[in-house]
Tab-separated table of C-alpha atoms in Angstrom:
chain	number	residue	atom	x	y	z
A	1	UNK	CA	74.755	-0.896	50.970
A	2	UNK	CA	71.017	-1.421	51.256
A	3	UNK	CA	71.409	-2.336	54.930
A	4	UNK	CA	73.397	0.863	55.586
A	5	UNK	CA	70.749	3.024	53.907
A	6	UNK	CA	67.998	1.278	55.897
A	7	UNK	CA	69.811	1.974	59.167
A	8	UNK	CA	70.268	5.658	58.287
A	9	UNK	CA	66.593	6.031	57.352
A	10	UNK	CA	65.571	4.227	60.543
A	11	UNK	CA	67.545	6.668	62.676
A	12	UNK	CA	65.654	9.658	61.268
A	13	UNK	CA	62.311	7.925	60.600
A	14	UNK	CA	62.135	5.725	63.685
A	15	UNK	CA	59.071	3.597	64.474
A	16	UNK	CA	56.624	5.235	66.854
A	17	UNK	CA	57.539	2.898	69.707
A	18	UNK	CA	60.566	4.985	70.666
A	19	UNK	CA	63.213	4.406	73.306
A	20	UNK	CA	61.425	6.628	75.826
A	21	UNK	CA	58.432	4.315	75.762
A	22	UNK	CA	60.565	1.326	76.733
A	23	UNK	CA	59.388	-1.254	74.211
A	24	UNK	CA	62.023	-0.304	71.628
A	25	UNK	CA	64.888	-0.126	74.139
A	26	UNK	CA	66.778	-3.221	72.978
A	27	UNK	CA	67.858	-4.114	69.445
A	28	UNK	CA	68.888	-7.705	68.707
A	29	UNK	CA	70.204	-8.403	65.224
A	30	UNK	CA	72.835	-10.070	63.043
A	31	UNK	CA	75.097	-12.786	64.382
A	32	UNK	CA	74.945	-12.653	68.214
A	33	UNK	CA	74.791	-8.843	68.175
A	34	UNK	CA	72.634	-6.288	69.934
A	35	UNK	CA	72.451	-2.788	71.407
A	36	UNK	CA	70.662	-1.628	74.558
A	37	UNK	CA	69.426	1.957	75.001
A	38	UNK	CA	68.140	1.659	78.583
A	39	UNK	CA	68.292	4.666	80.951
A	40	UNK	CA	69.800	6.957	78.295
A	41	UNK	CA	72.913	4.799	78.054
A	42	UNK	CA	74.138	2.740	75.127
A	43	UNK	CA	75.644	-0.680	75.779
A	44	UNK	CA	76.263	-3.833	73.728
A	45	UNK	CA	74.203	-7.020	73.980
A	46	UNK	CA	75.535	-10.484	73.251
A	47	UNK	CA	72.627	-12.563	71.951
A	48	UNK	CA	72.040	-16.069	70.610
A	49	UNK	CA	70.705	-14.806	67.311
A	50	UNK	CA	72.103	-16.395	64.142
A	51	UNK	CA	70.462	-14.203	61.559
A	52	UNK	CA	70.986	-13.427	57.889
A	53	UNK	CA	67.515	-11.905	57.478
A	54	UNK	CA	64.944	-9.904	59.399
A	55	UNK	CA	65.288	-9.285	63.112
A	56	UNK	CA	62.946	-7.775	65.681
A	57	UNK	CA	62.909	-7.404	69.462
A	58	UNK	CA	60.409	-6.125	72.010
A	59	UNK	CA	60.899	-4.905	75.577
A	60	UNK	CA	58.525	-4.049	78.398
A	61	UNK	CA	57.671	-0.491	79.444
A	62	UNK	CA	60.679	-0.360	81.775
A	63	UNK	CA	63.084	-1.341	79.006
A	64	UNK	CA	63.674	-4.991	79.957
A	65	UNK	CA	63.962	-7.282	76.942
A	66	UNK	CA	60.970	-9.637	76.531
A	67	UNK	CA	61.891	-11.543	73.366
A	68	UNK	CA	63.567	-11.318	69.992
A	69	UNK	CA	62.886	-13.049	66.690
A	70	UNK	CA	64.570	-13.427	63.346
A	71	UNK	CA	64.346	-14.995	59.930
A	72	UNK	CA	67.256	-16.548	58.063
A	73	UNK	CA	68.091	-18.810	61.026
A	74	UNK	CA	71.275	-20.481	59.836
A	75	UNK	CA	70.711	-24.092	61.018
A	76	UNK	CA	67.341	-24.140	59.235
A	77	UNK	CA	68.867	-22.430	56.212
A	78	UNK	CA	71.586	-25.062	55.805
A	79	UNK	CA	68.978	-27.795	56.311
A	80	UNK	CA	66.997	-26.505	53.336
A	81	UNK	CA	63.889	-25.421	55.261
A	82	UNK	CA	61.507	-22.884	53.695
A	83	UNK	CA	60.395	-21.527	57.096
A	84	UNK	CA	63.424	-19.891	58.632
A	85	UNK	CA	61.839	-17.867	61.448
A	86	UNK	CA	62.551	-18.415	65.158
A	87	UNK	CA	61.644	-16.666	68.436
A	88	UNK	CA	64.037	-16.334	71.400
A	89	UNK	CA	63.095	-15.592	75.011
A	90	UNK	CA	64.757	-12.902	77.125
A	91	UNK	CA	67.528	-15.363	78.036
A	92	UNK	CA	68.234	-15.947	74.319
A	93	UNK	CA	66.845	-19.481	74.404
A	94	UNK	CA	64.481	-20.820	71.755
A	95	UNK	CA	60.894	-20.401	72.937
A	96	UNK	CA	58.421	-23.235	73.252
A	97	UNK	CA	56.855	-23.606	69.769
A	98	UNK	CA	59.179	-20.850	68.594
A	99	UNK	CA	60.569	-22.674	65.563
A	100	UNK	CA	59.665	-22.900	61.854
A	101	UNK	CA	57.885	-19.575	61.542
A	102	UNK	CA	57.028	-18.254	58.088
A	103	UNK	CA	59.912	-16.081	56.899
A	104	UNK	CA	62.986	-16.590	54.749
A	105	UNK	CA	66.082	-14.389	54.757
A	106	UNK	CA	64.860	-10.973	53.646
A	107	UNK	CA	65.175	-7.709	55.577
A	108	UNK	CA	61.742	-6.567	56.780
A	109	UNK	CA	59.643	-9.705	57.123
A	110	UNK	CA	59.067	-9.474	60.900
A	111	UNK	CA	57.453	-6.755	63.005
A	112	UNK	CA	56.230	-7.082	66.604
A	113	UNK	CA	53.807	-4.990	68.658
A	114	UNK	CA	52.113	-5.422	72.056
A	115	UNK	CA	48.577	-6.809	71.884
A	116	UNK	CA	46.233	-3.934	72.902
A	117	UNK	CA	43.813	-6.469	74.381
A	118	UNK	CA	46.246	-8.414	76.588
A	119	UNK	CA	49.294	-7.057	78.407
A	120	UNK	CA	50.884	-10.516	78.479
A	121	UNK	CA	50.710	-11.110	74.718
A	122	UNK	CA	52.613	-9.700	71.755
A	123	UNK	CA	51.737	-10.019	68.069
A	124	UNK	CA	54.443	-10.942	65.580
A	125	UNK	CA	53.514	-10.064	61.992
A	126	UNK	CA	55.286	-12.088	59.308
A	127	UNK	CA	55.544	-11.370	55.573
A	128	UNK	CA	56.099	-14.352	53.302
A	129	UNK	CA	57.957	-12.808	50.361
A	130	UNK	CA	59.184	-15.990	48.716
A	131	UNK	CA	58.368	-19.683	49.113
A	132	UNK	CA	55.384	-19.333	51.494
A	133	UNK	CA	53.848	-16.066	50.290
A	134	UNK	CA	51.356	-13.808	52.009
A	135	UNK	CA	50.796	-12.193	55.394
A	136	UNK	CA	50.821	-14.143	58.654
A	137	UNK	CA	50.912	-13.545	62.382
A	138	UNK	CA	51.830	-15.425	65.527
A	139	UNK	CA	51.048	-14.577	69.147
A	140	UNK	CA	53.766	-14.677	71.774
A	141	UNK	CA	53.516	-14.885	75.567
A	142	UNK	CA	57.008	-13.974	76.780
A	143	UNK	CA	56.000	-14.382	80.449
A	144	UNK	CA	55.020	-18.060	80.127
A	145	UNK	CA	56.676	-20.304	82.768
A	146	UNK	CA	58.910	-17.668	84.320
A	147	UNK	CA	59.918	-16.000	81.037
A	148	UNK	CA	60.619	-19.235	79.188
A	149	UNK	CA	58.029	-17.945	76.729
A	150	UNK	CA	55.702	-19.672	74.294
A	151	UNK	CA	54.486	-18.991	70.763
A	152	UNK	CA	50.765	-19.567	70.201
A	153	UNK	CA	48.543	-19.233	67.121
A	154	UNK	CA	51.660	-19.827	65.060
A	155	UNK	CA	51.711	-18.901	61.355
A	156	UNK	CA	48.075	-17.814	61.176
A	157	UNK	CA	47.440	-16.448	57.692
A	158	UNK	CA	45.674	-13.124	57.163
A	159	UNK	CA	43.487	-12.958	54.064
A	160	UNK	CA	44.538	-10.218	51.636
A	161	UNK	CA	43.572	-9.602	47.984
A	162	UNK	CA	47.057	-10.327	46.623
A	163	UNK	CA	49.873	-12.248	48.305
A	164	UNK	CA	52.572	-10.481	46.241
A	165	UNK	CA	53.814	-8.405	49.159
A	166	UNK	CA	56.932	-6.289	49.220
A	167	UNK	CA	59.611	-6.906	51.808
A	168	UNK	CA	58.389	-3.956	53.889
A	169	UNK	CA	56.033	-3.238	56.769
A	170	UNK	CA	55.466	-0.602	59.422
A	171	UNK	CA	53.439	-0.067	62.595
A	172	UNK	CA	52.264	3.241	64.078
A	173	UNK	CA	50.497	3.800	67.383
A	174	UNK	CA	46.899	4.960	67.014
A	175	UNK	CA	46.180	8.487	68.234
A	176	UNK	CA	44.081	6.995	71.058
A	177	UNK	CA	47.307	5.733	72.647
A	178	UNK	CA	46.080	2.133	72.833
A	179	UNK	CA	45.525	0.644	69.379
A	180	UNK	CA	47.936	0.196	66.470
A	181	UNK	CA	47.989	0.665	62.713
A	182	UNK	CA	49.961	-1.904	60.747
A	183	UNK	CA	50.544	-1.768	57.011
A	184	UNK	CA	52.271	-3.621	54.211
A	185	UNK	CA	52.695	-2.798	50.524
A	186	UNK	CA	51.856	-4.668	47.353
A	187	UNK	CA	54.175	-4.655	44.369
A	188	UNK	CA	54.031	-6.053	40.787
A	189	UNK	CA	53.440	-2.569	39.403
A	190	UNK	CA	50.933	-1.551	42.094
A	191	UNK	CA	50.834	1.162	44.733
A	192	UNK	CA	48.479	-0.531	47.196
A	193	UNK	CA	48.907	-0.251	50.927
A	194	UNK	CA	47.064	-2.883	52.991
A	195	UNK	CA	46.263	-1.136	56.276
A	196	UNK	CA	45.161	-3.017	59.405
A	197	UNK	CA	43.798	-1.737	62.707
A	198	UNK	CA	44.788	-3.742	65.793
A	199	UNK	CA	42.488	-3.263	68.803
A	200	UNK	CA	41.488	-5.324	71.874
A	201	UNK	CA	38.844	-6.873	69.608
A	202	UNK	CA	41.360	-8.243	67.110
A	203	UNK	CA	42.826	-7.383	63.710
A	204	UNK	CA	40.559	-5.455	61.313
A	205	UNK	CA	41.246	-4.962	57.606
A	206	UNK	CA	42.802	-4.810	55.186
A	207	UNK	CA	41.726	-1.285	54.314
A	208	UNK	CA	43.188	-0.888	50.844
A	209	UNK	CA	44.650	2.483	49.874
A	210	UNK	CA	46.277	3.215	46.519
A	211	UNK	CA	48.709	6.048	47.226
A	212	UNK	CA	52.035	7.147	45.797
A	213	UNK	CA	54.098	5.567	43.048
A	214	UNK	CA	53.719	2.087	41.628
A	215	UNK	CA	56.474	-0.318	42.598
A	216	UNK	CA	57.849	-3.031	40.339
A	217	UNK	CA	60.099	-4.578	42.977
A	218	UNK	CA	59.509	-6.418	46.235
A	219	UNK	CA	62.642	-4.882	47.765
A	220	UNK	CA	61.164	-1.941	49.660
A	221	UNK	CA	61.262	-0.161	53.001
A	222	UNK	CA	58.549	1.694	54.932
A	223	UNK	CA	59.332	3.634	58.110
A	224	UNK	CA	57.499	6.323	60.092
A	225	UNK	CA	58.582	9.499	61.812
A	226	UNK	CA	58.567	9.361	65.583
A	227	UNK	CA	55.398	11.472	65.607
A	228	UNK	CA	53.761	8.964	63.260
A	229	UNK	CA	52.412	11.585	60.855
A	230	UNK	CA	54.864	10.930	57.988
A	231	UNK	CA	55.879	7.758	56.160
A	232	UNK	CA	59.034	7.263	54.150
A	233	UNK	CA	58.776	4.723	51.318
A	234	UNK	CA	61.846	3.589	49.380
A	235	UNK	CA	62.765	0.785	47.005
A	236	UNK	CA	65.919	-0.497	45.349
A	237	UNK	CA	64.995	1.170	42.032
A	238	UNK	CA	65.635	4.609	43.517
A	239	UNK	CA	62.166	5.505	44.824
A	240	UNK	CA	62.189	7.916	47.777
A	241	UNK	CA	58.733	9.146	48.760
A	242	UNK	CA	57.383	10.915	51.847
A	243	UNK	CA	53.648	10.518	52.529
A	244	UNK	CA	51.281	11.906	55.151
A	245	UNK	CA	49.639	9.566	57.654
A	246	UNK	CA	46.613	10.297	59.834
A	247	UNK	CA	46.919	8.389	63.123
A	248	UNK	CA	43.219	8.950	63.856
A	249	UNK	CA	41.758	7.565	60.631
A	250	UNK	CA	44.606	5.463	59.175
A	251	UNK	CA	44.493	7.438	55.923
A	252	UNK	CA	47.695	7.735	53.862
A	253	UNK	CA	47.796	10.755	51.537
A	254	UNK	CA	49.900	13.225	49.543
């Protein structure tokens, strides 16, 4: 049921990288499943993903798939690993260094954006909800060796005041059209957003903002309207909250 609600919310509060911009044109998820939205048509994708957790995929500006990634990778799960994240290239093959990424089998641990400072690199943000806790990132070059792809700077931890992060994250394009805002949410009875600004000069933050209701659960969801000026925050205790977001300043309010 939670997955169904998340899909419905995502349809109405889609991330800012919409289909028209190309990079959100292909969805890879579940067990070998996927959907392509290229050229205003909808068609199925058959992938190599074996996922019981988070999934994410990124395409280029023309809508061609660059890579996908997921947590809950079944072979690692059955082997008892506590790092279940993997990255696949556009041909659905495991990337060089694309194994054993921080991530378990939750729903919103992974989120990927293009690196504003390098057209060949993407940034994969990773939330460690259980086992390895905290916020991490890896950098991905999907063009390496004729699209074989390679993961670099794997599992780099980002310092934050409290590693008790909810299973929720979101990214919104900055109003300048180049940079990105990325944010995660604390829990344990708190209402703290940790906001990061991603520019060609790197990742800045966290800028801590205490907004909205306290959450006593790490099962949450954060999604943005396509315009990026509203955020929807939900949790499995019945919270449904709509907040304002300023794409110029990164301020969450109301």
